[in-house]
mmCIF file of C-alpha atoms in Angstrom:
data_model
loop_
_atom_site.group_PDB
_atom_site.id
_atom_site.type_symbol
_atom_site.label_atom_id
_atom_site.label_comp_id
_atom_site.label_asym_id
_atom_site.label_seq_id
_atom_site.Cartn_x
_atom_site.Cartn_y
_atom_site.Cartn_z
ATOM 1 C CA MET A 185 -85.936 19.464 -164.361
ATOM 2 C CA ALA A 186 -83.811 16.496 -165.252
ATOM 3 C CA SER A 187 -84.613 14.714 -168.461
ATOM 4 C CA THR A 188 -84.229 11.028 -169.136
ATOM 5 C CA THR A 189 -82.634 9.253 -171.911
ATOM 6 C CA THR A 190 -83.583 5.913 -173.119
ATOM 7 C CA ALA A 191 -80.936 4.367 -171.352
ATOM 8 C CA GLY A 192 -82.284 5.375 -167.864
ATOM 9 C CA VAL A 193 -79.578 8.076 -167.430
ATOM 10 C CA HIS A 194 -80.761 11.318 -166.016
ATOM 11 C CA ARG A 195 -79.436 14.397 -167.413
ATOM 12 C CA ARG A 196 -80.309 18.130 -166.938
ATOM 13 C CA PRO A 197 -80.848 20.423 -169.965
ATOM 14 C CA VAL A 198 -77.761 22.429 -171.177
ATOM 15 C CA PRO A 199 -77.686 25.526 -169.201
ATOM 16 C CA ARG A 200 -78.679 28.716 -170.802
ATOM 17 C CA VAL A 201 -75.317 30.423 -170.629
ATOM 18 C CA VAL A 202 -73.900 27.863 -173.104
ATOM 19 C CA THR A 203 -76.597 28.799 -175.565
ATOM 20 C CA VAL A 204 -75.832 32.387 -174.924
ATOM 21 C CA LEU A 205 -71.946 31.568 -175.585
ATOM 22 C CA ALA A 206 -72.795 29.381 -178.716
ATOM 23 C CA LEU A 207 -74.609 32.469 -180.202
ATOM 24 C CA CYS A 208 -71.670 34.809 -179.501
ATOM 25 C CA VAL A 209 -69.306 32.014 -180.966
ATOM 26 C CA PHE A 210 -71.649 32.148 -184.070
ATOM 27 C CA VAL A 211 -70.971 35.753 -184.340
ATOM 28 C CA LEU A 212 -67.045 35.502 -184.050
ATOM 29 C CA GLY A 213 -67.069 32.502 -186.518
ATOM 30 C CA THR A 214 -68.861 34.616 -189.110
ATOM 31 C CA SER A 215 -66.439 37.491 -188.322
ATOM 32 C CA GLU A 216 -63.551 35.078 -188.942
ATOM 33 C CA PHE A 217 -64.336 33.578 -192.350
ATOM 34 C CA VAL A 218 -66.856 36.016 -193.871
ATOM 35 C CA LEU A 219 -63.960 38.096 -195.923
ATOM 36 C CA THR A 220 -63.550 35.008 -197.770
ATOM 37 C CA GLY A 221 -66.516 35.769 -200.152
ATOM 38 C CA LEU A 222 -65.650 39.629 -199.864
ATOM 39 C CA LEU A 223 -62.225 39.489 -201.254
ATOM 40 C CA PRO A 224 -63.176 41.473 -204.411
ATOM 41 C CA GLU A 225 -65.162 43.996 -202.884
ATOM 42 C CA VAL A 226 -62.489 44.899 -200.150
ATOM 43 C CA ALA A 227 -59.522 44.881 -202.740
ATOM 44 C CA ALA A 228 -61.335 47.220 -205.253
ATOM 45 C CA ASP A 229 -62.394 49.405 -202.216
ATOM 46 C CA LEU A 230 -58.748 49.622 -200.492
ATOM 47 C CA GLY A 231 -56.928 49.795 -203.828
ATOM 48 C CA VAL A 232 -55.076 46.574 -203.462
ATOM 49 C CA ASP A 233 -55.198 43.392 -205.438
ATOM 50 C CA ILE A 234 -57.151 40.509 -204.353
ATOM 51 C CA PRO A 235 -54.211 38.289 -203.242
ATOM 52 C CA ALA A 236 -53.255 41.246 -200.729
ATOM 53 C CA ALA A 237 -56.765 41.282 -199.614
ATOM 54 C CA GLY A 238 -56.623 37.335 -198.833
ATOM 55 C CA TYR A 239 -53.761 38.434 -196.291
ATOM 56 C CA LEU A 240 -56.537 39.722 -194.170
ATOM 57 C CA ILE A 241 -57.629 36.046 -193.576
ATOM 58 C CA SER A 242 -54.058 34.700 -193.022
ATOM 59 C CA GLY A 243 -53.784 37.937 -190.462
ATOM 60 C CA PHE A 244 -56.773 36.735 -188.670
ATOM 61 C CA ALA A 245 -55.366 33.165 -188.638
ATOM 62 C CA VAL A 246 -51.797 34.328 -187.370
ATOM 63 C CA GLY A 247 -53.827 36.496 -184.534
ATOM 64 C CA MET A 248 -55.395 33.349 -183.475
ATOM 65 C CA VAL A 249 -52.281 31.331 -183.175
ATOM 66 C CA VAL A 250 -50.131 33.694 -181.729
ATOM 67 C CA GLY A 251 -51.992 36.260 -179.855
ATOM 68 C CA ALA A 252 -55.176 34.298 -178.378
ATOM 69 C CA PRO A 253 -52.980 32.037 -175.932
ATOM 70 C CA ALA A 254 -51.213 35.386 -174.691
ATOM 71 C CA ALA A 255 -54.639 36.840 -174.226
ATOM 72 C CA ALA A 256 -55.993 33.877 -172.472
ATOM 73 C CA VAL A 257 -53.030 33.869 -169.935
ATOM 74 C CA ALA A 258 -53.256 37.575 -169.572
ATOM 75 C CA THR A 259 -56.955 37.567 -168.360
ATOM 76 C CA LEU A 260 -56.289 34.581 -165.994
ATOM 77 C CA ARG A 261 -56.680 36.512 -162.931
ATOM 78 C CA LEU A 262 -59.676 38.362 -164.269
ATOM 79 C CA PRO A 263 -63.188 37.476 -163.319
ATOM 80 C CA ARG A 264 -64.511 35.341 -166.371
ATOM 81 C CA ARG A 265 -67.576 37.535 -166.839
ATOM 82 C CA THR A 266 -65.303 40.540 -167.284
ATOM 83 C CA THR A 267 -63.148 38.754 -169.675
ATOM 84 C CA LEU A 268 -65.840 37.376 -171.848
ATOM 85 C CA VAL A 269 -67.492 41.107 -172.131
ATOM 86 C CA ALA A 270 -64.312 42.735 -172.731
ATOM 87 C CA MET A 271 -63.471 40.462 -175.580
ATOM 88 C CA LEU A 272 -66.801 40.629 -177.155
ATOM 89 C CA LEU A 273 -66.784 44.451 -176.571
ATOM 90 C CA ALA A 274 -63.526 44.572 -178.391
ATOM 91 C CA VAL A 275 -64.552 42.686 -181.185
ATOM 92 C CA ALA A 276 -67.723 45.398 -181.597
ATOM 93 C CA VAL A 277 -65.392 48.116 -181.586
ATOM 94 C CA LEU A 278 -62.487 46.653 -183.995
ATOM 95 C CA HIS A 279 -65.315 46.197 -186.399
ATOM 96 C CA VAL A 280 -66.553 49.734 -186.188
ATOM 97 C CA VAL A 281 -62.780 50.790 -186.823
ATOM 98 C CA GLY A 282 -62.724 48.330 -189.631
ATOM 99 C CA ALA A 283 -65.930 49.864 -191.345
ATOM 100 C CA LEU A 284 -64.657 53.256 -191.128
ATOM 101 C CA CYS A 285 -60.901 52.434 -192.038
ATOM 102 C CA THR A 286 -59.747 53.306 -195.740
ATOM 103 C CA ASP A 287 -56.397 51.958 -195.097
ATOM 104 C CA TYR A 288 -54.984 48.443 -195.690
ATOM 105 C CA PRO A 289 -52.591 48.314 -193.001
ATOM 106 C CA LEU A 290 -55.145 49.585 -190.538
ATOM 107 C CA LEU A 291 -57.635 47.065 -191.632
ATOM 108 C CA MET A 292 -54.860 44.329 -191.172
ATOM 109 C CA ALA A 293 -54.208 45.394 -187.582
ATOM 110 C CA VAL A 294 -57.865 45.144 -186.954
ATOM 111 C CA ARG A 295 -58.193 41.712 -188.197
ATOM 112 C CA VAL A 296 -55.333 40.724 -186.181
ATOM 113 C CA LEU A 297 -56.490 42.228 -182.929
ATOM 114 C CA THR A 298 -59.812 40.853 -183.600
ATOM 115 C CA ALA A 299 -58.527 37.260 -183.914
ATOM 116 C CA VAL A 300 -56.708 37.855 -180.403
ATOM 117 C CA SER A 301 -59.937 38.985 -178.813
ATOM 118 C CA THR A 302 -61.888 36.281 -180.736
ATOM 119 C CA GLY A 303 -59.317 33.388 -179.166
ATOM 120 C CA GLY A 304 -59.343 34.968 -175.740
ATOM 121 C CA PHE A 305 -63.185 34.672 -175.817
ATOM 122 C CA TRP A 306 -62.758 30.882 -177.083
ATOM 123 C CA ALA A 307 -60.650 30.101 -174.108
ATOM 124 C CA ILE A 308 -62.882 31.429 -171.418
ATOM 125 C CA ALA A 309 -66.202 30.323 -173.272
ATOM 126 C CA ALA A 310 -64.674 26.644 -172.999
ATOM 127 C CA VAL A 311 -63.785 26.949 -169.365
ATOM 128 C CA VAL A 312 -67.107 28.549 -168.329
ATOM 129 C CA THR A 313 -69.126 25.784 -170.470
ATOM 130 C CA VAL A 314 -67.498 22.845 -168.810
ATOM 131 C CA SER A 315 -67.785 24.573 -165.373
ATOM 132 C CA SER A 316 -71.602 24.854 -165.712
ATOM 133 C CA VAL A 317 -72.263 21.115 -165.928
ATOM 134 C CA GLY A 318 -71.452 18.124 -164.377
ATOM 135 C CA PRO A 319 -68.839 15.797 -165.674
ATOM 136 C CA GLY A 320 -71.160 13.573 -167.654
ATOM 137 C CA ASP A 321 -72.553 16.437 -169.586
ATOM 138 C CA ARG A 322 -69.788 18.130 -170.496
ATOM 139 C CA ALA A 323 -69.159 16.794 -173.971
ATOM 140 C CA ARG A 324 -72.871 17.735 -174.787
ATOM 141 C CA ALA A 325 -72.459 21.217 -173.314
ATOM 142 C CA LEU A 326 -69.149 21.793 -175.435
ATOM 143 C CA SER A 327 -70.813 20.379 -178.700
ATOM 144 C CA ARG A 328 -73.678 22.838 -177.924
ATOM 145 C CA LEU A 329 -70.930 25.868 -177.729
ATOM 146 C CA LEU A 330 -69.245 24.357 -180.989
ATOM 147 C CA ALA A 331 -72.302 24.338 -182.829
ATOM 148 C CA GLY A 332 -72.199 28.060 -182.878
ATOM 149 C CA LEU A 333 -69.180 27.717 -185.059
ATOM 150 C CA THR A 334 -70.901 25.261 -187.373
ATOM 151 C CA VAL A 335 -74.111 27.451 -187.889
ATOM 152 C CA SER A 336 -71.620 30.470 -188.702
ATOM 153 C CA ASN A 337 -70.224 28.425 -191.508
ATOM 154 C CA VAL A 338 -73.583 27.128 -193.000
ATOM 155 C CA VAL A 339 -75.617 30.657 -192.217
ATOM 156 C CA GLY A 340 -73.598 33.253 -190.810
ATOM 157 C CA ILE A 341 -71.072 33.400 -193.649
ATOM 158 C CA PRO A 342 -73.497 33.146 -196.560
ATOM 159 C CA LEU A 343 -75.736 35.928 -194.992
ATOM 160 C CA GLY A 344 -72.778 38.057 -194.322
ATOM 161 C CA THR A 345 -71.374 37.699 -197.901
ATOM 162 C CA VAL A 346 -74.845 38.525 -199.453
ATOM 163 C CA LEU A 347 -75.023 41.535 -197.249
ATOM 164 C CA GLY A 348 -71.307 42.692 -198.164
ATOM 165 C CA GLN A 349 -71.955 42.118 -202.188
ATOM 166 C CA GLN A 350 -75.399 43.850 -201.861
ATOM 167 C CA PHE A 351 -74.432 46.820 -199.664
ATOM 168 C CA GLY A 352 -70.539 46.972 -199.522
ATOM 169 C CA TRP A 353 -68.159 44.930 -197.226
ATOM 170 C CA ARG A 354 -68.026 47.506 -194.738
ATOM 171 C CA ALA A 355 -72.451 46.940 -194.134
ATOM 172 C CA THR A 356 -71.202 43.373 -193.014
ATOM 173 C CA PHE A 357 -68.676 44.848 -190.519
ATOM 174 C CA TRP A 358 -71.266 47.154 -189.113
ATOM 175 C CA ALA A 359 -73.721 44.192 -189.038
ATOM 176 C CA ILE A 360 -71.301 42.145 -186.990
ATOM 177 C CA ALA A 361 -70.398 44.876 -184.597
ATOM 178 C CA ALA A 362 -74.006 45.320 -183.851
ATOM 179 C CA LEU A 363 -74.354 41.561 -183.204
ATOM 180 C CA ALA A 364 -71.448 41.619 -180.811
ATOM 181 C CA LEU A 365 -72.969 44.311 -178.816
ATOM 182 C CA LEU A 366 -75.785 42.093 -178.339
ATOM 183 C CA GLY A 367 -73.639 39.452 -177.391
ATOM 184 C CA VAL A 368 -72.062 41.960 -174.704
ATOM 185 C CA ALA A 369 -75.728 42.604 -173.430
ATOM 186 C CA GLY A 370 -76.380 38.764 -173.385
ATOM 187 C CA VAL A 371 -73.444 37.610 -171.359
ATOM 188 C CA GLY A 372 -73.131 40.539 -169.085
ATOM 189 C CA ALA A 373 -76.885 39.703 -168.044
ATOM 190 C CA LEU A 374 -76.232 35.977 -167.300
ATOM 191 C CA ALA A 375 -72.662 36.402 -166.056
ATOM 192 C CA TRP A 376 -73.141 38.835 -163.500
ATOM 193 C CA GLY A 377 -71.218 37.866 -160.382
ATOM 194 C CA PHE A 378 -69.503 34.824 -161.537
ATOM 195 C CA HIS A 379 -65.733 34.832 -160.767
ATOM 196 C CA ARG A 380 -62.772 32.655 -161.512
ATOM 197 C CA GLY A 381 -62.380 29.701 -159.703
ATOM 198 C CA SER A 382 -65.765 29.780 -157.869
ATOM 199 C CA PRO A 383 -67.726 26.501 -159.080
ATOM 200 C CA SER A 384 -70.753 27.570 -156.932
ATOM 201 C CA ARG A 385 -71.170 30.903 -158.766
ATOM 202 C CA ALA A 386 -70.653 28.855 -162.273
ATOM 203 C CA CYS A 387 -73.598 26.799 -161.352
ATOM 204 C CA GLN A 388 -75.611 29.966 -160.169
ATOM 205 C CA TRP A 389 -74.798 31.858 -163.329
ATOM 206 C CA ALA A 390 -75.573 28.922 -165.740
ATOM 207 C CA GLY A 391 -78.858 28.189 -163.833
ATOM 208 C CA GLY A 392 -77.711 25.382 -161.388
ATOM 209 C CA CYS A 393 -75.326 22.335 -161.797
ATOM 210 C CA HIS A 394 -76.377 18.938 -160.904
#
């Protein structure tokens, strides 16, 4: 049902799909920055110095800037559900590879490819978010989506850092992989049948437009 603001403007609740996407963004945001607090552990395990381990964070940034736009363009003709699930699945698989690898170059490649998948997810998630609500609610829906990134900085990264310091940085990678798989299940359940360029299906997926 529609909710009413104090100014008498009728607004519906933000659709469930936006909340699910925000939770996925929480996982991706945690993945992006959690190594900041685990550089000594990563460096010692891989036999490199801390500055070299820091390049794993820079590699992620390069992947986001260079690879993410290309990933978004490459998936334009795919159903959005398929793209979102594929990007999350890629993040999960890449974190499994990262948790198992003992080679610094391989971990760097994992970080760059994870960034590409993360950027692709962001692009499609933003489109889905604005497509699932009316024009007057788009800013509110986008703020809900971006809240996932905010919470990842406040909660996800500290928890991931503590986990990695207590049980090894690989444990953090395993945890992120598991959470990404939960995201795959959530997005897959909500997004079934939603395709690019179909506003009516977007509304159906999101729980109904206004």
